Amino acid sequence: MGKRSRQRQKNQSAGGRDPRDNAGWEAGYADIVKENKLFEHYYKEQGLVPLEEFEQFMDAMREPLPATIRITGYKSHAKEILHCLKEKYFKDIQELEIDGQKTEAPQPLSWYPDEQAWHTNMSRKIIRKSPLLEKFHQFLVSETESGNISRQEAVSMIPPLLLKIESHHKILDMCAAPGSKTAQLIEMLHSDMDVPFPEGFVIANDVDNKRCYLLVHQAKRLNSPCIMVVNHDASCIPMLKIDKDGSKDILFYDRILCDVPCSGDGTMRKNIDVWKKWTTSNSLHLHGLQLRIAVRGVEQLAVGGRMVYSTCSLNPIEDEAVIAALLEKSEGALELADSSADLPGLKWMPGVTSWKLMTKEGQWFSDWSEVPSSRHTQIRPTMFPPTDKERLASMHLERCMRILPHHQNTGGFFVAVLVKKAPMPWNKRYPKLRKDMSSISETRAGGPAAASSPVDTPCPPETTVEGKGGEEEEGEGSGEKVEEASKEASSAPETTTKQEGVCGPPPTKKMKLFGYKEDPFVFLTEDDPVFTSIQSFYDMSPDFPKLNVLTRTHEGKKRHLYMVSKELRNVLLNNSERMKVINTGVKVWSRNSDGEEFGCAFRLAQEGIYTLQPYIRSRIIRVSVEDIKVLLTQENPFLSKLGDDAHSQAKKMGTQTEDSHCKNKRCIPHN
């Protein structure tokens, strides 16, 4: 701040003027000019947009991006929220006039199921001018905080839908922060609200330690015991072990979301900086990292599983080139799925089978053979289309989906759905090359990934290539720090270490983990003394899974108790040394010193109500609608102010006096 002030004074003393002075106090700084001739020239040459639509495409890129909201569809009251939005707000907004003009009412996304997603062009300036719109905005903020509504870019909603999640699926989100797609995955996992512990789970990863905590914040709104947040470089995320039928096995995921860091030129409508920072070199720097992450993903994908690869870039170097290289290396183990009928109403352009590469100096290359040797460190063969026409045709790159902004008033996006038909070829060859290892007997067909993949040249099976991060930008906002991501991805040192999996000797030294030191995850035993008072006070049912309860301390009094699903407990117990867990589970009880006089030192945590409800058989008061109003509107709602029925239920419990209030009560909703 001081530097700027001194510079301004210097300019004025020299006769110069600050650029704000002529415009007056309210004008602020000049708007960023939404022009980039190199961008226009590049995409005209690539032919990704039909020539007759190109001006329309550029005009759409210059328009602000509509705000989009998504209703949390799995919750029992999702229909009520939708009804409230449509009848109480959207209908009135449609008839509202501001400055003599009718406002445009929010519209549902035609391709999103059950009208659970809506978009609107209303700006903040317009919202401030109307009390009705201000009230609508406050409603959205309130429901967002409670996890009933999420604000999320429209195209960002596509990848989770194409994964076709079911409640038993084990899911990996490789580059998850800030977490809007992760929230979608959790919602789909909990499609049946009557099942507190779905068989599946979501492991959400991000390379940036600080952004992992943003991810935790997003996930916590949904109060799921089936989510784990971890902090790793996605290109070398460790292979995990689990107990299966009494022996150790490798964890393969049924579904993987691979939303890689990218140049973000599809986000120009919201990330204005991309207009002036965009160059062709961004994609060249990120291509290798994107391919390494994608390869690491398919290595950990179960046979028969689906992986969605997505970027918020329109550039074929980051899109089709990565998919083509992945298919080439898979030797038939992967295939592109035809998702054309999965989202009726969504408009998209099919993937391309030919593209060119351009350097930042403006030089074009159509084939690897044209690239001079001096450029071989920046330009790689995988950036070009396959030269074998038959092989290229068999890849079916036209099944990739490119969403253009002018078709449905969205951001730009690319998505491809991959299905794994067989183990990756280097996984199958691994045992043959390590016959001398005793661990060979543990290796199953399609077993642990032996290498973090051959990206440019095949790596020896006993080694893994680790690339330092670039995943710090989540797909829908990756344009914001493209220069930093590109620089990190291109300049990162590559190291070679021993594989951490079941096969082979242990690594010579442990991977360094950066960021905050996390408290340990300590599971309670079935005979832990803490359960004695909880069992009697809440009359827990015999099938309550005590082994799923954990705390975050080895010593002293337990302040909070958390719960995870049985499957996540399995993962945690078998991989504590090989992964950095930031957060997992849902808080179910918190210590309340006032409660000790009534026989239990732990009160229910609101976050864990849905998880505990099926197991609690006592301490439940059924209340009327009028009682609910008292509880919600009064700061200290005394029990004596409730209806006679609720009041008598409370008195029968024998733990409250007449003038006690409901400050520490937790409401369990009953249909």
XYZ file of C-alpha atoms in Angstrom:
671
model
C 0.000 0.000 0.000
C 2.870 2.338 0.893
C 4.703 1.631 -2.359
C 1.651 2.452 -4.440
C 1.058 5.719 -2.579
C 4.684 6.817 -3.022
C 4.575 5.948 -6.701
C 1.379 7.935 -7.146
C 2.892 10.981 -5.403
C 5.971 10.685 -7.607
C 3.849 10.636 -10.751
C 1.877 13.693 -9.659
C 4.968 15.696 -8.711
C 6.374 14.973 -12.155
C 3.250 16.338 -13.785
C 1.705 12.916 -14.390
C -1.733 11.898 -13.203
C -3.200 8.729 -11.771
C -5.422 6.935 -14.310
C -8.331 7.169 -11.848
C -8.228 10.963 -11.488
C -10.007 11.922 -14.706
C -12.779 9.417 -14.182
C -14.022 10.591 -10.776
C -14.285 8.674 -7.510
C -16.983 6.241 -8.597
C -15.316 5.098 -11.804
C -12.596 2.898 -10.272
C -10.006 1.298 -12.538
C -10.468 0.787 -16.243
C -12.099 -2.493 -17.277
C -9.901 -5.241 -18.688
C -10.247 -5.268 -22.451
C -11.684 -8.617 -23.495
C -9.516 -9.016 -26.557
C -6.778 -11.497 -27.399
C -5.913 -11.707 -31.089
C -3.657 -14.722 -30.582
C -6.552 -16.613 -28.938
C -8.882 -15.821 -31.854
C -6.278 -16.736 -34.474
C -5.419 -20.006 -32.723
C -8.989 -21.265 -32.423
C -9.942 -20.177 -35.940
C -7.045 -22.256 -37.265
C -7.952 -25.268 -35.126
C -11.494 -25.294 -36.520
C -13.100 -26.401 -33.251
C -15.910 -23.880 -33.717
C -17.860 -23.868 -37.012
C -16.670 -20.820 -38.987
C -20.186 -19.406 -39.339
C -20.538 -19.486 -35.510
C -17.149 -18.045 -34.614
C -18.285 -14.453 -34.050
C -21.179 -15.695 -31.948
C -18.686 -17.811 -29.969
C -16.430 -14.803 -29.300
C -19.377 -12.584 -28.342
C -20.510 -15.188 -25.806
C -16.991 -15.400 -24.338
C -17.127 -11.646 -23.621
C -20.462 -11.835 -21.792
C -20.559 -12.361 -17.983
C -21.257 -15.917 -16.902
C -24.761 -16.579 -15.499
C -24.998 -17.539 -11.833
C -26.025 -21.178 -11.398
C -27.429 -22.971 -8.360
C -28.016 -26.660 -7.719
C -30.437 -28.115 -5.191
C -29.092 -30.961 -3.076
C -31.271 -33.593 -4.698
C -30.832 -36.536 -2.299
C -32.378 -34.822 0.706
C -35.988 -35.617 1.562
C -36.964 -31.944 1.454
C -35.387 -31.194 -1.951
C -38.839 -31.078 -3.555
C -40.033 -28.614 -0.920
C -37.047 -26.334 -1.588
C -37.731 -26.488 -5.326
C -41.411 -25.731 -4.734
C -40.473 -22.776 -2.502
C -38.095 -21.375 -5.122
C -40.601 -21.683 -7.945
C -43.705 -20.454 -6.136
C -42.330 -17.956 -3.627
C -39.455 -16.359 -5.560
C -39.252 -17.194 -9.269
C -42.910 -16.364 -9.969
C -42.620 -12.922 -8.321
C -39.273 -12.206 -9.978
C -40.828 -12.820 -13.397
C -43.254 -9.943 -12.835
C -40.673 -7.605 -11.295
C -39.598 -4.407 -13.054
C -36.349 -2.583 -12.284
C -35.521 0.729 -13.978
C -38.445 0.222 -16.322
C -37.302 -3.219 -17.496
C -38.690 -6.626 -16.609
C -36.195 -8.910 -14.901
C -35.395 -12.261 -16.448
C -36.605 -15.036 -14.166
C -34.231 -17.953 -13.394
C -34.494 -20.853 -15.823
C -33.885 -24.579 -15.188
C -30.952 -26.260 -16.951
C -32.724 -28.370 -19.569
C -30.277 -31.273 -19.280
C -30.079 -31.518 -15.466
C -32.468 -34.150 -14.005
C -35.665 -33.164 -12.153
C -35.178 -29.383 -12.457
C -32.579 -29.534 -9.683
C -30.298 -26.905 -11.292
C -31.138 -23.318 -12.333
C -29.321 -20.359 -13.831
C -29.991 -16.620 -13.786
C -28.445 -13.538 -15.408
C -29.247 -11.207 -12.510
C -26.219 -9.197 -11.403
C -25.415 -8.073 -7.863
C -26.194 -4.494 -8.865
C -29.758 -5.454 -9.822
C -30.199 -7.548 -6.659
C -29.345 -4.499 -4.499
C -32.087 -2.432 -6.168
C -34.975 -4.671 -5.126
C -36.024 -5.795 -1.619
C -37.580 -8.928 -3.172
C -34.347 -9.889 -4.911
C -32.390 -9.111 -1.736
C -34.684 -11.474 0.163
C -34.158 -14.122 -2.529
C -30.392 -13.666 -2.190
C -30.554 -14.073 1.601
C -32.570 -17.272 1.148
C -29.891 -18.670 -1.169
C -27.112 -17.782 1.297
C -28.978 -19.412 4.198
C -29.750 -22.615 2.271
C -26.179 -22.794 0.969
C -24.773 -22.687 4.502
C -27.094 -25.515 5.553
C -26.069 -27.664 2.596
C -29.432 -27.590 0.800
C -28.223 -25.525 -2.150
C -24.824 -25.266 -3.850
C -23.610 -22.532 -6.142
C -21.789 -24.259 -8.971
C -20.968 -23.479 -12.585
C -23.307 -25.310 -14.979
C -20.647 -27.184 -16.969
C -18.980 -28.261 -13.716
C -22.077 -30.344 -12.938
C -21.586 -32.552 -16.014
C -18.705 -34.913 -14.978
C -20.385 -36.339 -11.828
C -23.579 -36.997 -13.797
C -21.658 -38.940 -16.456
C -19.996 -41.115 -13.796
C -23.369 -42.759 -13.045
C -22.744 -43.095 -9.304
C -24.438 -45.821 -7.246
C -24.451 -46.105 -3.455
C -21.966 -49.010 -3.363
C -19.305 -47.346 -5.537
C -15.831 -46.581 -4.248
C -14.964 -43.180 -5.737
C -11.718 -41.223 -6.122
C -11.779 -37.499 -6.909
C -8.174 -36.856 -7.962
C -8.024 -33.033 -8.107
C -10.987 -32.150 -5.942
C -10.625 -28.621 -4.485
C -12.583 -26.449 -4.021
C -15.117 -29.273 -3.877
C -18.323 -28.500 -5.791
C -18.026 -31.710 -7.835
C -17.051 -33.643 -4.695
C -20.260 -32.479 -3.035
C -22.187 -33.795 -6.031
C -20.491 -37.178 -5.689
C -21.389 -37.377 -1.993
C -25.008 -36.499 -2.772
C -25.258 -39.314 -5.324
C -23.714 -41.757 -2.859
C -26.476 -40.891 -0.354
C -29.327 -41.166 -2.846
C -31.210 -43.261 -0.272
C -31.555 -41.159 2.883
C -32.714 -44.181 4.901
C -29.262 -45.776 4.621
C -26.905 -43.985 7.078
C -23.830 -45.887 5.885
C -23.755 -46.534 2.127
C -21.355 -49.283 1.081
C -19.382 -46.845 -1.069
C -17.264 -43.819 -0.192
C -15.544 -40.784 -1.713
C -11.820 -40.128 -1.313
C -11.223 -36.516 -2.330
C -7.623 -35.515 -3.027
C -5.839 -32.256 -3.748
C -2.148 -31.376 -3.995
C -2.578 -27.973 -2.320
C -2.702 -28.327 1.454
C -4.561 -25.064 2.047
C -7.173 -25.851 -0.594
C -7.781 -29.190 1.116
C -9.333 -27.284 4.009
C -11.646 -25.496 1.591
C -12.573 -28.968 0.392
C -13.294 -30.055 3.978
C -15.564 -27.030 4.442
C -17.585 -27.951 1.339
C -17.904 -31.611 2.307
C -18.873 -30.876 5.923
C -22.097 -29.187 4.811
C -23.371 -32.602 3.702
C -22.583 -34.387 6.994
C -21.490 -37.654 5.430
C -19.591 -40.462 7.214
C -18.397 -41.664 3.791
C -15.962 -38.902 2.791
C -12.206 -38.701 3.299
C -10.040 -35.732 2.276
C -6.371 -36.481 1.501
C -3.417 -34.359 0.421
C -1.236 -35.821 -2.362
C 0.159 -35.053 -5.781
C -2.438 -36.717 -8.023
C 0.185 -37.858 -10.532
C 1.681 -40.195 -7.905
C -1.172 -40.697 -5.448
C -0.364 -43.882 -3.497
C -1.978 -47.238 -4.164
C -4.003 -48.187 -1.074
C -4.487 -51.528 0.688
C -7.654 -52.946 2.223
C -8.617 -56.088 4.149
C -10.715 -58.393 1.991
C -11.853 -61.867 3.014
C -9.153 -62.110 5.660
C -6.199 -61.082 3.496
C -4.652 -57.888 2.146
C -5.865 -56.661 -1.218
C -5.420 -53.611 -3.404
C -8.100 -50.905 -3.423
C -9.382 -50.313 -6.950
C -12.013 -47.622 -7.462
C -15.318 -48.164 -9.255
C -15.465 -44.513 -10.325
C -12.736 -41.885 -10.743
C -13.171 -38.184 -11.447
C -10.062 -36.816 -13.146
C -10.721 -33.074 -13.435
C -7.157 -31.997 -14.146
C -5.475 -28.571 -13.813
C -5.617 -26.755 -17.137
C -5.023 -23.454 -18.904
C -8.661 -22.537 -18.208
C -9.502 -20.688 -21.413
C -13.056 -21.996 -21.077
C -13.424 -19.827 -17.962
C -12.833 -16.466 -19.654
C -16.409 -15.430 -18.896
C -15.732 -15.422 -15.152
C -11.917 -15.292 -14.901
C -11.225 -12.039 -16.727
C -7.449 -12.301 -16.212
C -7.284 -15.185 -18.687
C -7.890 -12.709 -21.542
C -4.538 -11.002 -21.064
C -2.581 -14.021 -19.761
C -3.571 -16.612 -22.371
C -0.779 -17.935 -24.600
C -0.286 -21.169 -26.534
C 2.577 -22.188 -24.231
C 0.193 -22.788 -21.301
C -1.146 -25.978 -22.846
C 2.355 -27.203 -23.743
C 3.469 -26.835 -20.124
C 0.454 -28.668 -18.692
C 0.019 -31.523 -21.182
C 2.582 -33.843 -19.542
C 1.161 -33.322 -16.051
C -2.380 -33.919 -17.288
C -1.340 -37.166 -18.942
C 0.523 -38.385 -15.833
C -2.530 -37.720 -13.659
C -4.835 -39.475 -16.131
C -2.548 -42.508 -16.328
C -2.305 -42.719 -12.550
C -6.091 -42.612 -12.456
C -6.697 -45.501 -14.864
C -4.085 -47.565 -13.012
C -6.250 -47.400 -9.889
C -9.543 -47.911 -11.729
C -11.244 -51.289 -11.322
C -11.875 -53.363 -14.432
C -15.400 -52.449 -15.538
C -15.130 -49.041 -13.826
C -15.590 -45.591 -15.356
C -13.251 -42.607 -15.263
C -14.320 -39.152 -16.410
C -11.498 -36.927 -17.685
C -12.431 -33.255 -17.834
C -10.901 -29.797 -18.263
C -12.234 -26.261 -18.481
C -9.999 -25.750 -21.513
C -11.052 -25.894 -25.167
C -7.502 -26.657 -26.309
C -7.079 -30.079 -28.020
C -3.490 -30.303 -26.673
C -5.014 -30.615 -23.182
C -8.085 -32.538 -24.311
C -8.078 -34.973 -27.251
C -4.268 -35.254 -27.230
C -4.309 -36.543 -23.631
C -7.167 -38.968 -24.349
C -5.499 -40.266 -27.530
C -2.175 -40.813 -25.731
C -3.988 -42.593 -22.900
C -5.817 -44.901 -25.302
C -2.575 -45.558 -27.212
C -0.740 -46.601 -24.050
C -3.619 -48.760 -22.826
C -3.282 -51.165 -25.787
C -7.021 -51.819 -25.784
C -7.522 -51.872 -22.002
C -9.500 -48.609 -22.220
C -12.263 -47.430 -24.491
C -14.179 -44.193 -24.874
C -17.799 -44.585 -23.843
C -20.590 -43.131 -25.972
C -22.356 -40.712 -23.611
C -24.410 -38.912 -26.246
C -27.714 -40.105 -24.756
C -26.821 -39.703 -21.074
C -27.771 -36.023 -20.736
C -30.740 -35.269 -23.031
C -30.928 -31.557 -23.781
C -27.204 -30.868 -23.444
C -25.651 -29.369 -26.594
C -22.056 -30.317 -27.327
C -19.565 -30.647 -30.169
C -17.980 -34.049 -30.864
C -14.246 -34.444 -30.252
C -11.869 -33.751 -33.139
C -9.443 -36.189 -34.789
C -6.991 -33.640 -36.187
C -5.352 -30.619 -34.608
C -2.169 -28.580 -34.823
C 0.318 -27.263 -32.334
C 1.452 -23.647 -32.113
C 4.442 -22.203 -30.237
C 4.286 -18.871 -28.466
C 6.325 -17.393 -31.340
C 3.506 -18.308 -33.734
C 5.143 -21.312 -35.400
C 2.772 -24.167 -36.355
C 3.509 -27.925 -36.301
C 1.141 -30.607 -37.625
C 3.297 -33.648 -36.886
C 6.105 -34.709 -34.536
C 8.430 -35.177 -37.519
C 8.269 -31.409 -38.174
C 9.504 -30.469 -34.692
C 13.215 -29.513 -34.597
C 15.337 -31.289 -31.988
C 15.883 -28.017 -30.146
C 12.152 -28.061 -29.286
C 11.956 -31.640 -28.063
C 12.092 -30.661 -24.396
C 8.947 -28.491 -24.692
C 7.041 -30.412 -27.372
C 6.341 -34.131 -27.020
C 5.028 -36.754 -29.487
C 1.876 -37.297 -27.391
C 0.732 -33.756 -28.219
C -0.031 -34.732 -31.833
C -2.820 -36.911 -33.294
C -1.874 -40.563 -33.939
C -0.457 -41.018 -37.463
C -2.001 -44.473 -37.942
C -5.407 -43.662 -39.477
C -6.923 -47.041 -38.604
C -5.799 -46.783 -35.003
C -7.084 -43.193 -34.849
C -10.494 -44.242 -36.160
C -10.719 -47.092 -33.635
C -10.235 -44.628 -30.764
C -13.582 -42.928 -31.523
C -12.376 -39.516 -30.373
C -15.662 -38.115 -31.663
C -17.209 -39.527 -28.463
C -15.447 -36.794 -26.475
C -17.706 -33.847 -25.649
C -16.729 -30.181 -26.051
C -19.228 -27.670 -24.630
C -19.103 -24.237 -26.303
C -20.310 -21.094 -24.442
C -22.653 -19.759 -27.131
C -24.742 -22.927 -27.429
C -26.420 -22.820 -24.004
C -25.004 -19.720 -22.295
C -22.375 -21.624 -20.271
C -18.615 -21.706 -19.806
C -16.356 -23.729 -22.110
C -15.673 -27.321 -21.115
C -14.303 -30.671 -22.290
C -15.265 -34.096 -20.978
C -14.516 -37.701 -21.944
C -15.793 -40.918 -20.345
C -13.389 -43.867 -20.247
C -14.339 -47.464 -19.435
C -11.682 -49.949 -18.305
C -12.031 -53.291 -20.105
C -8.868 -55.017 -18.801
C -5.852 -54.356 -16.539
C -3.369 -51.841 -17.905
C -0.610 -53.555 -19.923
C 2.214 -52.585 -17.547
C 0.171 -54.002 -14.644
C -0.049 -57.366 -16.426
C 3.666 -57.428 -17.245
C 4.720 -56.513 -13.712
C 4.833 -60.016 -12.145
C 6.854 -61.451 -15.038
C 9.623 -58.924 -14.445
C 9.767 -59.516 -10.687
C 9.814 -63.317 -10.458
C 12.500 -63.226 -7.840
C 10.301 -61.299 -5.413
C 8.491 -63.257 -2.708
C 5.615 -60.804 -2.938
C 4.787 -62.101 -6.402
C 2.309 -64.526 -4.866
C 0.289 -61.599 -3.567
C -0.065 -60.071 -7.021
C -3.405 -60.711 -8.690
C -4.327 -60.315 -12.310
C -4.698 -56.586 -12.830
C -3.014 -56.052 -9.487
C -1.149 -53.050 -8.164
C 0.089 -50.418 -10.525
C 3.755 -51.022 -10.991
C 4.536 -47.650 -12.394
C 3.116 -44.227 -12.378
C 2.939 -44.827 -16.084
C 4.960 -44.423 -19.165
C 4.291 -40.866 -20.207
C 6.951 -40.300 -22.834
C 9.038 -43.470 -22.514
C 8.212 -46.629 -20.519
C 9.518 -46.581 -16.957
C 11.035 -49.672 -15.342
C 8.191 -51.469 -13.547
C 9.776 -51.162 -10.141
C 9.963 -47.373 -10.320
C 7.438 -44.609 -10.362
C 7.662 -41.143 -11.858
C 6.524 -38.429 -9.530
C 5.663 -34.986 -10.873
C 5.296 -32.031 -8.569
C 1.918 -30.335 -8.425
C -0.123 -28.258 -10.751
C -3.431 -29.495 -9.377
C -3.778 -26.402 -7.265
C -6.480 -25.137 -9.601
C -9.759 -27.015 -9.705
C -11.213 -27.503 -13.155
C -13.887 -24.849 -13.072
C -11.523 -22.109 -11.876
C -8.137 -23.194 -13.110
C -7.677 -20.124 -15.265
C -7.048 -17.946 -12.233
C -3.467 -19.044 -11.609
C -2.525 -20.576 -14.918
C 0.918 -18.995 -15.024
C 1.874 -20.392 -11.639
C 0.447 -23.828 -12.471
C 2.208 -23.907 -15.842
C 5.513 -22.834 -14.361
C 5.273 -25.398 -11.564
C 4.288 -28.177 -13.921
C 7.039 -27.475 -16.446
C 9.901 -26.812 -14.058
C 9.161 -29.500 -11.472
C 11.977 -31.936 -10.832
C 11.139 -35.569 -11.465
C 12.428 -38.097 -8.968
C 12.564 -41.845 -9.086
C 11.718 -43.871 -5.988
C 10.799 -47.440 -5.142
C 7.133 -48.338 -5.537
C 5.162 -48.277 -2.261
C 2.696 -51.042 -3.182
C 2.470 -54.662 -2.119
C 5.192 -55.752 -4.546
C 8.839 -54.892 -4.083
C 10.938 -53.692 -1.161
C 9.909 -50.679 0.900
C 11.065 -47.222 -0.216
C 14.429 -46.056 1.067
C 12.885 -42.951 2.575
C 9.367 -41.803 3.261
C 7.681 -39.211 1.089
C 7.788 -35.750 2.614
C 4.363 -34.418 3.557
C 3.934 -30.682 3.814
C 1.313 -28.489 5.470
C -0.258 -28.539 8.887
C 0.339 -31.440 11.247
C -2.943 -33.319 11.605
C -4.208 -34.925 14.815
C -4.240 -38.734 14.749
C -7.326 -40.774 13.922
C -7.887 -43.160 16.832
C -10.663 -45.771 16.621
C -12.405 -46.735 19.854
C -12.673 -50.351 20.977
C -16.061 -51.945 21.669
C -15.361 -52.003 25.420
C -14.198 -48.380 25.638
C -15.582 -46.836 28.885
C -17.028 -43.902 26.944
C -19.726 -46.181 25.505
C -21.105 -47.171 28.918
C -22.891 -43.900 29.633
C -23.769 -43.266 25.963
C -25.338 -46.727 25.664
C -27.601 -46.294 28.669
C -28.423 -42.608 28.162
C -29.456 -42.890 24.499
C -30.464 -46.573 24.619
C -28.411 -47.411 21.562
C -29.607 -50.405 19.545
C -27.430 -53.560 19.655
C -26.448 -53.200 15.986
C -24.855 -49.775 16.554
C -21.376 -50.022 14.899
C -19.141 -49.035 17.824
C -15.993 -49.927 15.886
C -16.743 -47.108 13.421
C -16.414 -44.446 16.134
C -13.140 -42.541 16.310
C -11.571 -39.607 18.080
C -8.640 -37.294 17.269
C -6.486 -37.753 20.353
C -4.424 -40.500 21.986
C -4.360 -38.894 25.428
C -6.645 -36.970 27.742
C -10.400 -36.602 27.634
C -12.129 -37.207 24.336
C -13.751 -33.911 23.286
C -15.490 -35.042 20.112
C -16.491 -38.405 18.706
C -16.727 -39.005 14.959
C -18.071 -41.812 12.791
C -16.978 -43.236 9.470
C -18.437 -46.025 7.382
C -17.104 -49.571 7.717
C -15.356 -49.321 4.323
C -13.559 -46.066 5.196
C -12.477 -47.569 8.517
C -10.912 -50.382 6.503
C -9.009 -47.852 4.370
C -7.836 -45.795 7.364
C -6.540 -48.748 9.379
C -4.525 -50.160 6.481
C -2.988 -46.970 5.062
C -2.176 -44.608 7.924
C 1.519 -44.562 6.985
C 1.123 -44.164 3.231
C -1.360 -41.314 2.924
C -1.890 -37.915 4.476
C -5.475 -37.673 5.695
C -6.757 -34.141 6.291
C -10.250 -35.004 7.473
C -12.778 -37.816 7.457
C -16.112 -38.831 8.934
C -18.865 -36.838 10.598
C -19.020 -35.511 14.164
C -21.701 -37.372 16.153
C -21.096 -36.480 19.830
C -19.433 -33.578 21.650
C -18.425 -33.449 25.299
C -20.791 -31.421 27.482
C -19.595 -31.093 31.059
C -23.089 -30.050 32.234
C -24.409 -33.405 31.071
C -22.363 -35.453 33.521
C -24.860 -34.815 36.334
C -27.538 -36.487 34.180
C -25.427 -39.546 33.459
C -23.806 -38.766 30.109
C -20.988 -36.364 29.305
C -21.730 -36.318 25.579
C -24.466 -34.443 23.746
C -25.553 -35.134 20.205
C -23.876 -33.076 17.489
C -26.314 -31.676 14.942
C -24.050 -32.827 12.074
C -24.418 -36.467 13.088
C -28.199 -36.627 13.502
C -28.896 -38.434 10.235
C -26.115 -40.926 10.956
C -27.221 -41.723 14.538
C -31.003 -41.550 14.149
C -31.522 -45.225 13.189
C -29.684 -46.397 16.337
C -31.095 -44.084 19.060
C -34.126 -45.476 20.914
C -34.389 -42.956 23.752
C -34.203 -39.193 24.422
C -36.565 -38.510 21.502
C -39.404 -36.008 21.850
C -41.967 -35.783 19.084
C -43.096 -32.192 18.684
C -45.812 -30.316 16.787
C -45.383 -27.625 14.152
C -46.111 -24.972 16.799
C -43.336 -26.401 18.989
C -40.934 -26.206 16.038
C -41.765 -22.498 15.690
C -40.924 -21.954 19.375
C -37.617 -23.787 19.007
C -36.648 -21.799 15.906
C -37.752 -18.310 16.938
C -36.834 -18.061 20.626
C -33.247 -17.633 21.755
C -33.751 -19.705 24.928
C -36.836 -21.852 24.316
C -37.848 -23.187 27.756
C -39.499 -26.597 27.823
C -42.459 -25.088 29.623
C -43.223 -23.082 26.461
C -43.714 -26.228 24.373
C -47.115 -27.849 23.897
C -48.583 -30.069 26.613
C -47.726 -33.287 24.766
C -44.075 -32.361 24.181
C -43.785 -30.975 27.705
C -45.066 -34.196 29.276
C -42.682 -36.288 27.140
C -39.779 -34.195 28.463
C -40.914 -34.524 32.075
C -41.063 -38.314 31.770
C -37.363 -38.410 30.923
C -36.637 -37.112 34.418
C -33.541 -35.184 33.402
C -34.927 -31.661 33.084
C -36.604 -29.289 35.525
C -39.602 -27.092 34.720
C -37.526 -24.019 33.899
C -34.911 -25.852 31.805
C -34.510 -24.710 28.222
C -33.670 -26.501 24.986
C -30.303 -24.904 24.383
C -28.459 -28.190 24.013
C -31.267 -30.183 22.416
C -30.836 -31.546 18.936
C -33.904 -31.903 16.721
C -34.363 -35.245 15.000
C -36.874 -34.773 12.172
C -39.622 -37.350 11.820
C -41.851 -37.703 8.782
